[in-house]
PDB file of C-alpha atoms in Angstrom:
ATOM      1  CA  UNK A 909      34.150  16.717 -60.752  1.00  0.00           C
ATOM      2  CA  UNK A 910      33.357  19.820 -58.699  1.00  0.00           C
ATOM      3  CA  UNK A 911      29.887  19.806 -57.151  1.00  0.00           C
ATOM      4  CA  UNK A 912      27.540  22.657 -56.428  1.00  0.00           C
ATOM      5  CA  UNK A 913      28.276  22.228 -52.728  1.00  0.00           C
ATOM      6  CA  UNK A 914      31.922  23.101 -53.424  1.00  0.00           C
ATOM      7  CA  UNK A 915      31.075  26.395 -55.108  1.00  0.00           C
ATOM      8  CA  UNK A 916      32.698  29.566 -53.752  1.00  0.00           C
ATOM      9  CA  UNK A 917      31.736  30.360 -50.171  1.00  0.00           C
ATOM     10  CA  UNK A 918      30.452  33.777 -51.160  1.00  0.00           C
ATOM     11  CA  UNK A 919      27.365  32.220 -52.778  1.00  0.00           C
ATOM     12  CA  UNK A 920      24.340  32.561 -50.498  1.00  0.00           C
ATOM     13  CA  UNK A 921      23.125  29.307 -48.957  1.00  0.00           C
ATOM     14  CA  UNK A 922      19.594  29.752 -50.275  1.00  0.00           C
ATOM     15  CA  UNK A 923      20.894  30.379 -53.790  1.00  0.00           C
ATOM     16  CA  UNK A 924      23.063  27.272 -53.634  1.00  0.00           C
ATOM     17  CA  UNK A 925      20.095  25.185 -52.552  1.00  0.00           C
ATOM     18  CA  UNK A 926      18.090  26.487 -55.506  1.00  0.00           C
ATOM     19  CA  UNK A 927      20.937  25.816 -57.945  1.00  0.00           C
ATOM     20  CA  UNK A 928      21.422  22.325 -56.503  1.00  0.00           C
ATOM     21  CA  UNK A 929      17.744  21.514 -57.036  1.00  0.00           C
ATOM     22  CA  UNK A 930      17.878  22.975 -60.553  1.00  0.00           C
ATOM     23  CA  UNK A 931      20.965  20.943 -61.431  1.00  0.00           C
ATOM     24  CA  UNK A 932      19.382  17.726 -60.126  1.00  0.00           C
ATOM     25  CA  UNK A 933      16.289  18.421 -62.239  1.00  0.00           C
ATOM     26  CA  UNK A 934      18.458  18.891 -65.334  1.00  0.00           C
ATOM     27  CA  UNK A 935      20.525  15.738 -64.720  1.00  0.00           C
ATOM     28  CA  UNK A 936      17.377  13.676 -64.211  1.00  0.00           C
ATOM     29  CA  UNK A 937      15.983  14.971 -67.497  1.00  0.00           C
ATOM     30  CA  UNK A 938      19.276  14.152 -69.213  1.00  0.00           C
ATOM     31  CA  UNK A 939      19.236  10.618 -67.769  1.00  0.00           C
ATOM     32  CA  UNK A 940      15.743  10.081 -69.124  1.00  0.00           C
ATOM     33  CA  UNK A 941      16.901  11.301 -72.553  1.00  0.00           C
ATOM     34  CA  UNK A 942      20.159   9.300 -72.402  1.00  0.00           C
ATOM     35  CA  UNK A 943      22.294  12.406 -72.991  1.00  0.00           C
ATOM     36  CA  UNK A 944      25.216  13.843 -71.079  1.00  0.00           C
ATOM     37  CA  UNK A 945      24.493  16.702 -68.649  1.00  0.00           C
ATOM     38  CA  UNK A 946      28.089  17.871 -68.606  1.00  0.00           C
ATOM     39  CA  UNK A 947      29.437  18.956 -70.907  1.00  0.00           C
ATOM     40  CA  UNK A 948      26.014  19.673 -72.372  1.00  0.00           C
ATOM     41  CA  UNK A 949      25.625  20.671 -75.988  1.00  0.00           C
ATOM     42  CA  UNK A 950      23.584  23.716 -76.975  1.00  0.00           C
ATOM     43  CA  UNK A 951      21.028  21.388 -78.593  1.00  0.00           C
ATOM     44  CA  UNK A 952      20.587  19.445 -75.344  1.00  0.00           C
ATOM     45  CA  UNK A 953      20.193  22.598 -73.261  1.00  0.00           C
ATOM     46  CA  UNK A 954      17.695  24.061 -75.731  1.00  0.00           C
ATOM     47  CA  UNK A 955      15.641  20.862 -75.711  1.00  0.00           C
ATOM     48  CA  UNK A 956      15.656  20.850 -71.908  1.00  0.00           C
ATOM     49  CA  UNK A 957      14.486  24.454 -71.726  1.00  0.00           C
ATOM     50  CA  UNK A 958      11.625  23.685 -74.122  1.00  0.00           C
ATOM     51  CA  UNK A 959      10.519  20.868 -71.792  1.00  0.00           C
ATOM     52  CA  UNK A 960       9.888  23.342 -68.953  1.00  0.00           C
ATOM     53  CA  UNK A 961       6.379  24.187 -70.100  1.00  0.00           C
ATOM     54  CA  UNK A 962       4.870  24.383 -66.615  1.00  0.00           C
ATOM     55  CA  UNK A 963       7.481  26.666 -65.080  1.00  0.00           C
ATOM     56  CA  UNK A 964       7.654  30.437 -64.732  1.00  0.00           C
ATOM     57  CA  UNK A 965      10.193  32.477 -66.743  1.00  0.00           C
ATOM     58  CA  UNK A 966      12.211  33.205 -63.592  1.00  0.00           C
ATOM     59  CA  UNK A 967      12.552  29.475 -62.895  1.00  0.00           C
ATOM     60  CA  UNK A 968      13.581  28.758 -66.479  1.00  0.00           C
ATOM     61  CA  UNK A 969      16.281  31.447 -66.374  1.00  0.00           C
ATOM     62  CA  UNK A 970      17.543  30.237 -62.986  1.00  0.00           C
ATOM     63  CA  UNK A 971      17.841  26.675 -64.262  1.00  0.00           C
ATOM     64  CA  UNK A 972      19.816  27.896 -67.246  1.00  0.00           C
ATOM     65  CA  UNK A 973      22.070  29.814 -64.840  1.00  0.00           C
ATOM     66  CA  UNK A 974      22.584  26.663 -62.738  1.00  0.00           C
ATOM     67  CA  UNK A 975      23.673  24.706 -65.819  1.00  0.00           C
ATOM     68  CA  UNK A 976      26.098  27.468 -66.708  1.00  0.00           C
ATOM     69  CA  UNK A 977      27.544  27.610 -63.191  1.00  0.00           C
ATOM     70  CA  UNK A 978      28.212  23.875 -63.153  1.00  0.00           C
ATOM     71  CA  UNK A 979      30.071  24.128 -66.438  1.00  0.00           C
ATOM     72  CA  UNK A 980      32.141  27.061 -65.234  1.00  0.00           C
ATOM     73  CA  UNK A 981      32.893  25.426 -61.882  1.00  0.00           C
ATOM     74  CA  UNK A 982      34.247  22.440 -63.768  1.00  0.00           C
ATOM     75  CA  UNK A 983      36.118  24.605 -66.286  1.00  0.00           C
ATOM     76  CA  UNK A 984      34.115  23.347 -69.237  1.00  0.00           C
ATOM     77  CA  UNK A 985      33.106  25.387 -72.288  1.00  0.00           C
ATOM     78  CA  UNK A 986      29.865  27.315 -71.889  1.00  0.00           C
ATOM     79  CA  UNK A 987      28.278  29.931 -74.131  1.00  0.00           C
ATOM     80  CA  UNK A 988      24.927  31.163 -72.894  1.00  0.00           C
ATOM     81  CA  UNK A 989      24.751  33.482 -75.920  1.00  0.00           C
ATOM     82  CA  UNK A 990      24.509  30.551 -78.338  1.00  0.00           C
ATOM     83  CA  UNK A 991      21.558  31.327 -80.616  1.00  0.00           C
ATOM     84  CA  UNK A 992      19.995  27.893 -80.040  1.00  0.00           C
ATOM     85  CA  UNK A 993      19.904  28.441 -76.292  1.00  0.00           C
ATOM     86  CA  UNK A 994      18.677  32.034 -76.584  1.00  0.00           C
ATOM     87  CA  UNK A 995      15.928  31.086 -79.031  1.00  0.00           C
ATOM     88  CA  UNK A 996      14.719  28.400 -76.620  1.00  0.00           C
ATOM     89  CA  UNK A 997      14.671  30.864 -73.720  1.00  0.00           C
ATOM     90  CA  UNK A 998      12.755  33.468 -75.730  1.00  0.00           C
ATOM     91  CA  UNK A 999      10.275  30.858 -76.917  1.00  0.00           C
ATOM     92  CA  UNK A1000       9.562  29.594 -73.406  1.00  0.00           C
ATOM     93  CA  UNK A1001       9.263  33.073 -71.909  1.00  0.00           C
ATOM     94  CA  UNK A1002       6.727  33.986 -74.588  1.00  0.00           C
ATOM     95  CA  UNK A1003       4.733  30.813 -73.943  1.00  0.00           C
ATOM     96  CA  UNK A1004       4.623  31.345 -70.200  1.00  0.00           C
ATOM     97  CA  UNK A1005       3.853  35.064 -70.369  1.00  0.00           C
ATOM     98  CA  UNK A1006       0.101  34.492 -70.236  1.00  0.00           C
ATOM     99  CA  UNK A1007      -1.703  36.317 -67.410  1.00  0.00           C
ATOM    100  CA  UNK A1008      -1.706  34.356 -64.160  1.00  0.00           C
ATOM    101  CA  UNK A1009      -5.024  33.077 -62.879  1.00  0.00           C
ATOM    102  CA  UNK A1010      -6.186  34.696 -59.634  1.00  0.00           C
ATOM    103  CA  UNK A1011      -5.459  32.864 -56.356  1.00  0.00           C
ATOM    104  CA  UNK A1012      -8.130  30.397 -55.291  1.00  0.00           C
ATOM    105  CA  UNK A1013     -10.045  30.775 -52.022  1.00  0.00           C
ATOM    106  CA  UNK A1014     -11.424  28.069 -49.738  1.00  0.00           C
ATOM    107  CA  UNK A1015     -15.223  28.098 -49.716  1.00  0.00           C
ATOM    108  CA  UNK A1016     -17.241  26.501 -46.888  1.00  0.00           C
ATOM    109  CA  UNK A1017     -18.096  23.665 -49.269  1.00  0.00           C
ATOM    110  CA  UNK A1018     -14.422  23.065 -50.083  1.00  0.00           C
ATOM    111  CA  UNK A1019     -13.533  23.192 -46.392  1.00  0.00           C
ATOM    112  CA  UNK A1020     -16.185  20.594 -45.586  1.00  0.00           C
ATOM    113  CA  UNK A1021     -14.901  18.288 -48.330  1.00  0.00           C
ATOM    114  CA  UNK A1022     -11.284  18.571 -47.148  1.00  0.00           C
ATOM    115  CA  UNK A1023     -12.048  18.151 -43.462  1.00  0.00           C
ATOM    116  CA  UNK A1024     -14.301  15.155 -44.134  1.00  0.00           C
ATOM    117  CA  UNK A1025     -11.342  13.307 -45.651  1.00  0.00           C
ATOM    118  CA  UNK A1026      -8.809  14.058 -42.941  1.00  0.00           C
ATOM    119  CA  UNK A1027      -9.377  10.758 -41.122  1.00  0.00           C
ATOM    120  CA  UNK A1028      -8.670   9.937 -37.485  1.00  0.00           C
ATOM    121  CA  UNK A1029      -4.924   9.282 -37.698  1.00  0.00           C
ATOM    122  CA  UNK A1030      -2.419  11.633 -36.091  1.00  0.00           C
ATOM    123  CA  UNK A1031      -1.850  13.580 -39.299  1.00  0.00           C
ATOM    124  CA  UNK A1032      -5.560  13.771 -40.055  1.00  0.00           C
ATOM    125  CA  UNK A1033      -6.392  15.089 -36.587  1.00  0.00           C
ATOM    126  CA  UNK A1034      -3.726  17.784 -36.860  1.00  0.00           C
ATOM    127  CA  UNK A1035      -4.766  18.818 -40.355  1.00  0.00           C
ATOM    128  CA  UNK A1036      -8.461  18.988 -39.467  1.00  0.00           C
ATOM    129  CA  UNK A1037      -7.721  21.275 -36.532  1.00  0.00           C
ATOM    130  CA  UNK A1038      -5.359  23.406 -38.608  1.00  0.00           C
ATOM    131  CA  UNK A1039      -7.845  23.864 -41.458  1.00  0.00           C
ATOM    132  CA  UNK A1040     -10.744  24.718 -39.164  1.00  0.00           C
ATOM    133  CA  UNK A1041      -8.706  27.139 -37.049  1.00  0.00           C
ATOM    134  CA  UNK A1042      -7.266  28.796 -40.162  1.00  0.00           C
ATOM    135  CA  UNK A1043     -10.685  29.306 -41.736  1.00  0.00           C
ATOM    136  CA  UNK A1044     -12.838  30.096 -38.698  1.00  0.00           C
ATOM    137  CA  UNK A1045     -10.217  32.440 -37.270  1.00  0.00           C
ATOM    138  CA  UNK A1046      -9.361  34.048 -40.635  1.00  0.00           C
ATOM    139  CA  UNK A1047      -5.762  33.472 -39.583  1.00  0.00           C
ATOM    140  CA  UNK A1048      -2.725  34.634 -41.477  1.00  0.00           C
ATOM    141  CA  UNK A1049      -0.273  31.816 -42.027  1.00  0.00           C
ATOM    142  CA  UNK A1050       2.178  33.402 -39.571  1.00  0.00           C
ATOM    143  CA  UNK A1051      -0.585  33.501 -36.957  1.00  0.00           C
ATOM    144  CA  UNK A1052      -1.507  29.896 -37.643  1.00  0.00           C
ATOM    145  CA  UNK A1053       1.977  28.424 -37.275  1.00  0.00           C
ATOM    146  CA  UNK A1054       2.755  30.822 -34.429  1.00  0.00           C
ATOM    147  CA  UNK A1055      -0.088  29.542 -32.243  1.00  0.00           C
ATOM    148  CA  UNK A1056       1.029  28.059 -28.931  1.00  0.00           C
ATOM    149  CA  UNK A1057      -1.023  25.556 -26.971  1.00  0.00           C
ATOM    150  CA  UNK A1058      -1.334  28.114 -24.185  1.00  0.00           C
ATOM    151  CA  UNK A1059      -2.903  30.558 -26.697  1.00  0.00           C
ATOM    152  CA  UNK A1060      -5.954  28.284 -27.062  1.00  0.00           C
ATOM    153  CA  UNK A1061      -8.751  28.520 -24.492  1.00  0.00           C
ATOM    154  CA  UNK A1062     -11.771  26.184 -24.868  1.00  0.00           C
ATOM    155  CA  UNK A1063     -14.845  27.894 -23.450  1.00  0.00           C
ATOM    156  CA  UNK A1064     -18.303  26.249 -23.326  1.00  0.00           C
ATOM    157  CA  UNK A1065     -18.151  24.696 -26.784  1.00  0.00           C
ATOM    158  CA  UNK A1066     -16.283  27.501 -28.486  1.00  0.00           C
ATOM    159  CA  UNK A1067     -12.564  28.284 -28.705  1.00  0.00           C
ATOM    160  CA  UNK A1068     -10.863  31.567 -27.874  1.00  0.00           C
ATOM    161  CA  UNK A1069      -7.510  32.153 -29.576  1.00  0.00           C
ATOM    162  CA  UNK A1070      -5.085  34.736 -28.264  1.00  0.00           C
ATOM    163  CA  UNK A1071      -3.459  36.116 -31.410  1.00  0.00           C
ATOM    164  CA  UNK A1072      -0.235  37.860 -30.464  1.00  0.00           C
ATOM    165  CA  UNK A1073       1.448  40.706 -32.301  1.00  0.00           C
ATOM    166  CA  UNK A1074       3.625  43.675 -31.445  1.00  0.00           C
ATOM    167  CA  UNK A1075       0.687  45.407 -29.815  1.00  0.00           C
ATOM    168  CA  UNK A1076      -0.068  42.542 -27.437  1.00  0.00           C
ATOM    169  CA  UNK A1077      -2.662  39.782 -27.700  1.00  0.00           C
ATOM    170  CA  UNK A1078      -6.102  39.971 -29.267  1.00  0.00           C
ATOM    171  CA  UNK A1079      -8.829  37.385 -28.577  1.00  0.00           C
ATOM    172  CA  UNK A1080     -10.409  35.735 -31.608  1.00  0.00           C
ATOM    173  CA  UNK A1081     -13.479  33.604 -30.992  1.00  0.00           C
ATOM    174  CA  UNK A1082     -14.120  30.436 -32.991  1.00  0.00           C
ATOM    175  CA  UNK A1083     -17.787  29.616 -32.357  1.00  0.00           C
ATOM    176  CA  UNK A1084     -19.251  26.171 -31.924  1.00  0.00           C
ATOM    177  CA  UNK A1085     -20.434  24.553 -35.176  1.00  0.00           C
ATOM    178  CA  UNK A1086     -23.612  22.484 -35.315  1.00  0.00           C
ATOM    179  CA  UNK A1087     -21.862  20.005 -37.591  1.00  0.00           C
ATOM    180  CA  UNK A1088     -19.282  18.329 -35.339  1.00  0.00           C
ATOM    181  CA  UNK A1089     -17.096  17.677 -38.371  1.00  0.00           C
ATOM    182  CA  UNK A1090     -16.671  21.451 -38.758  1.00  0.00           C
ATOM    183  CA  UNK A1091     -16.444  22.315 -35.062  1.00  0.00           C
ATOM    184  CA  UNK A1092     -13.086  23.919 -34.102  1.00  0.00           C
ATOM    185  CA  UNK A1093     -13.542  22.967 -30.433  1.00  0.00           C
ATOM    186  CA  UNK A1094     -14.126  19.301 -31.279  1.00  0.00           C
ATOM    187  CA  UNK A1095     -11.151  19.288 -33.669  1.00  0.00           C
ATOM    188  CA  UNK A1096      -8.906  20.859 -31.025  1.00  0.00           C
ATOM    189  CA  UNK A1097      -9.964  18.339 -28.361  1.00  0.00           C
ATOM    190  CA  UNK A1098      -9.296  15.425 -30.720  1.00  0.00           C
ATOM    191  CA  UNK A1099      -5.855  16.793 -31.695  1.00  0.00           C
ATOM    192  CA  UNK A1100      -4.890  17.354 -28.059  1.00  0.00           C
ATOM    193  CA  UNK A1101      -5.790  13.763 -27.202  1.00  0.00           C
ATOM    194  CA  UNK A1102      -2.893  12.581 -29.364  1.00  0.00           C
ATOM    195  CA  UNK A1103      -0.589  15.625 -29.128  1.00  0.00           C
ATOM    196  CA  UNK A1104      -0.362  15.567 -25.307  1.00  0.00           C
ATOM    197  CA  UNK A1105       1.122  19.066 -24.997  1.00  0.00           C
ATOM    198  CA  UNK A1106       0.278  21.760 -22.490  1.00  0.00           C
ATOM    199  CA  UNK A1107       2.747  24.289 -23.875  1.00  0.00           C
ATOM    200  CA  UNK A1108       4.706  24.951 -27.051  1.00  0.00           C
ATOM    201  CA  UNK A1109       3.691  25.039 -30.724  1.00  0.00           C
ATOM    202  CA  UNK A1110       0.137  23.892 -31.361  1.00  0.00           C
ATOM    203  CA  UNK A1111       0.764  22.666 -34.906  1.00  0.00           C
ATOM    204  CA  UNK A1112       3.935  20.615 -35.249  1.00  0.00           C
ATOM    205  CA  UNK A1113       5.579  18.409 -37.824  1.00  0.00           C
ATOM    206  CA  UNK A1114       4.803  14.698 -37.986  1.00  0.00           C
ATOM    207  CA  UNK A1115       7.318  12.087 -39.140  1.00  0.00           C
ATOM    208  CA  UNK A1116       6.613   9.287 -41.607  1.00  0.00           C
ATOM    209  CA  UNK A1117       6.297   7.003 -38.604  1.00  0.00           C
ATOM    210  CA  UNK A1118       3.469   9.210 -37.275  1.00  0.00           C
ATOM    211  CA  UNK A1119       5.634  10.603 -34.477  1.00  0.00           C
ATOM    212  CA  UNK A1120       4.769  14.171 -33.487  1.00  0.00           C
ATOM    213  CA  UNK A1121       7.810  16.436 -33.432  1.00  0.00           C
ATOM    214  CA  UNK A1122       8.568  19.380 -31.212  1.00  0.00           C
ATOM    215  CA  UNK A1123       8.979  22.146 -33.787  1.00  0.00           C
ATOM    216  CA  UNK A1124       6.240  24.334 -35.187  1.00  0.00           C
ATOM    217  CA  UNK A1125       5.205  23.934 -38.804  1.00  0.00           C
ATOM    218  CA  UNK A1126       6.721  26.403 -41.237  1.00  0.00           C
ATOM    219  CA  UNK A1127       4.402  28.860 -43.025  1.00  0.00           C
ATOM    220  CA  UNK A1128       4.974  27.045 -46.331  1.00  0.00           C
ATOM    221  CA  UNK A1129       3.936  23.744 -44.734  1.00  0.00           C
ATOM    222  CA  UNK A1130       0.426  25.175 -44.368  1.00  0.00           C
ATOM    223  CA  UNK A1131       0.182  25.556 -48.137  1.00  0.00           C
ATOM    224  CA  UNK A1132       1.428  21.986 -48.666  1.00  0.00           C
ATOM    225  CA  UNK A1133      -1.123  20.616 -46.197  1.00  0.00           C
ATOM    226  CA  UNK A1134      -3.924  22.631 -47.773  1.00  0.00           C
ATOM    227  CA  UNK A1135      -3.065  21.483 -51.287  1.00  0.00           C
ATOM    228  CA  UNK A1136      -2.665  17.847 -50.209  1.00  0.00           C
ATOM    229  CA  UNK A1137      -6.045  17.836 -48.507  1.00  0.00           C
ATOM    230  CA  UNK A1138      -7.629  19.545 -51.506  1.00  0.00           C
ATOM    231  CA  UNK A1139      -6.291  16.823 -53.795  1.00  0.00           C
ATOM    232  CA  UNK A1140      -7.586  14.137 -51.437  1.00  0.00           C
ATOM    233  CA  UNK A1141     -10.979  15.871 -51.574  1.00  0.00           C
ATOM    234  CA  UNK A1142     -10.824  15.545 -55.383  1.00  0.00           C
ATOM    235  CA  UNK A1143     -10.974  19.280 -56.017  1.00  0.00           C
ATOM    236  CA  UNK A1144     -10.038  20.350 -59.582  1.00  0.00           C
ATOM    237  CA  UNK A1145      -6.228  20.299 -60.072  1.00  0.00           C
ATOM    238  CA  UNK A1146      -6.196  23.856 -61.463  1.00  0.00           C
ATOM    239  CA  UNK A1147      -7.917  25.056 -58.282  1.00  0.00           C
ATOM    240  CA  UNK A1148      -5.518  23.102 -56.072  1.00  0.00           C
ATOM    241  CA  UNK A1149      -2.510  24.662 -57.798  1.00  0.00           C
ATOM    242  CA  UNK A1150      -3.826  28.152 -56.983  1.00  0.00           C
ATOM    243  CA  UNK A1151      -4.367  27.463 -53.283  1.00  0.00           C
ATOM    244  CA  UNK A1152      -2.085  28.999 -50.684  1.00  0.00           C
ATOM    245  CA  UNK A1153      -2.295  29.405 -46.921  1.00  0.00           C
ATOM    246  CA  UNK A1154      -4.007  32.766 -47.483  1.00  0.00           C
ATOM    247  CA  UNK A1155      -6.914  30.922 -49.142  1.00  0.00           C
ATOM    248  CA  UNK A1156      -8.290  30.040 -45.702  1.00  0.00           C
ATOM    249  CA  UNK A1157      -8.309  33.662 -44.522  1.00  0.00           C
ATOM    250  CA  UNK A1158      -9.654  35.085 -47.789  1.00  0.00           C
ATOM    251  CA  UNK A1159     -12.277  32.346 -47.958  1.00  0.00           C
ATOM    252  CA  UNK A1160     -13.629  33.274 -44.531  1.00  0.00           C
ATOM    253  CA  UNK A1161     -13.692  36.992 -45.383  1.00  0.00           C
ATOM    254  CA  UNK A1162     -15.586  36.462 -48.633  1.00  0.00           C
ATOM    255  CA  UNK A1163     -18.064  34.134 -46.948  1.00  0.00           C
ATOM    256  CA  UNK A1164     -18.574  36.626 -44.091  1.00  0.00           C
ATOM    257  CA  UNK A1165     -19.237  39.458 -46.543  1.00  0.00           C
ATOM    258  CA  UNK A1166     -21.659  37.253 -48.431  1.00  0.00           C
ATOM    259  CA  UNK A1167     -23.496  36.499 -45.177  1.00  0.00           C
ATOM    260  CA  UNK A1168     -23.701  40.205 -44.417  1.00  0.00           C
ATOM    261  CA  UNK A1169     -21.376  40.370 -41.416  1.00  0.00           C
ATOM    262  CA  UNK A1170     -21.125  43.934 -40.165  1.00  0.00           C
ATOM    263  CA  UNK A1171     -17.889  45.684 -41.215  1.00  0.00           C
ATOM    264  CA  UNK A1172     -16.759  46.610 -37.708  1.00  0.00           C
ATOM    265  CA  UNK A1173     -17.240  43.050 -36.473  1.00  0.00           C
ATOM    266  CA  UNK A1174     -15.429  41.612 -39.502  1.00  0.00           C
ATOM    267  CA  UNK A1175     -12.485  43.979 -39.068  1.00  0.00           C
ATOM    268  CA  UNK A1176     -12.235  43.055 -35.403  1.00  0.00           C
ATOM    269  CA  UNK A1177     -12.312  39.328 -36.188  1.00  0.00           C
ATOM    270  CA  UNK A1178      -9.729  39.607 -38.975  1.00  0.00           C
ATOM    271  CA  UNK A1179      -7.469  42.057 -37.086  1.00  0.00           C
ATOM    272  CA  UNK A1180      -7.821  44.760 -39.749  1.00  0.00           C
ATOM    273  CA  UNK A1181      -7.461  48.225 -38.240  1.00  0.00           C
ATOM    274  CA  UNK A1182      -8.694  49.976 -41.394  1.00  0.00           C
ATOM    275  CA  UNK A1183     -12.006  48.949 -43.050  1.00  0.00           C
ATOM    276  CA  UNK A1184     -10.496  49.884 -46.419  1.00  0.00           C
ATOM    277  CA  UNK A1185      -8.511  46.639 -46.218  1.00  0.00           C
ATOM    278  CA  UNK A1186     -11.779  44.839 -47.019  1.00  0.00           C
ATOM    279  CA  UNK A1187     -12.315  46.658 -50.310  1.00  0.00           C
ATOM    280  CA  UNK A1188     -10.409  44.160 -52.511  1.00  0.00           C
ATOM    281  CA  UNK A1189     -12.623  41.386 -51.134  1.00  0.00           C
ATOM    282  CA  UNK A1190     -15.754  43.472 -51.691  1.00  0.00           C
ATOM    283  CA  UNK A1191     -14.703  44.086 -55.307  1.00  0.00           C
ATOM    284  CA  UNK A1192     -13.979  40.390 -55.773  1.00  0.00           C
ATOM    285  CA  UNK A1193     -17.432  39.549 -54.455  1.00  0.00           C
ATOM    286  CA  UNK A1194     -19.047  42.157 -56.721  1.00  0.00           C
ATOM    287  CA  UNK A1195     -17.187  40.811 -59.765  1.00  0.00           C
ATOM    288  CA  UNK A1196     -18.459  37.324 -59.002  1.00  0.00           C
TER     289      UNK A1196
END
């Protein structure tokens, strides 16, 4: 039987990876239901689509497309216009068309709970430093994963980060925290004790055997780490699902506005050139 990997070369690699994952999801569902994934009857496909209650319409349609591609690749009958399949698609799209909840932000209380549960293992030391740098520096995820060891300058209990962009490098100061658990300088020192790097990516991948790799984390890895630590801190699952890497930056900005930080200082710290960029956060704060 032809596999997704043997599809025509003109298919984009990223699209093939998505279709492969979609097809695996469908075959696993079929195995659990003791039905054949290929050829799949219209009733089976419709039942599968109705099981995708937690997925977005775009994901549902892509999974249907993956099923169709596998049938066509293997020269098996396929009719996406079958009324049973179309009714299932319409039903699921209608169910999932509810307005999306707003993204969650990391509050100081949430940050404390997550950091407190990081532990003193290699992964915990990295994650604690990453979370504290991301929040205290109001870092974008690209800035966070782009940090090099040589961009970090400990200075009398505080940390100075050199955030680089097309215009050069801008210093961002992470002040000392009275609570050592929340102190970026202490977290950085602890991470460096096990990382043993003078140059290269500050935040790197860690294997299952707790071996520190040489490559920088990807931007999406920040979201995974944040959500994992939020779950370990026993935050509500609906909040965890709405967390992204931006939640650290937005959480700092909202907290700074709440504390009355002066606009010019906040713009300088967050690398915003135009104060109007803060207006969405000000509205969010006003709306409660």
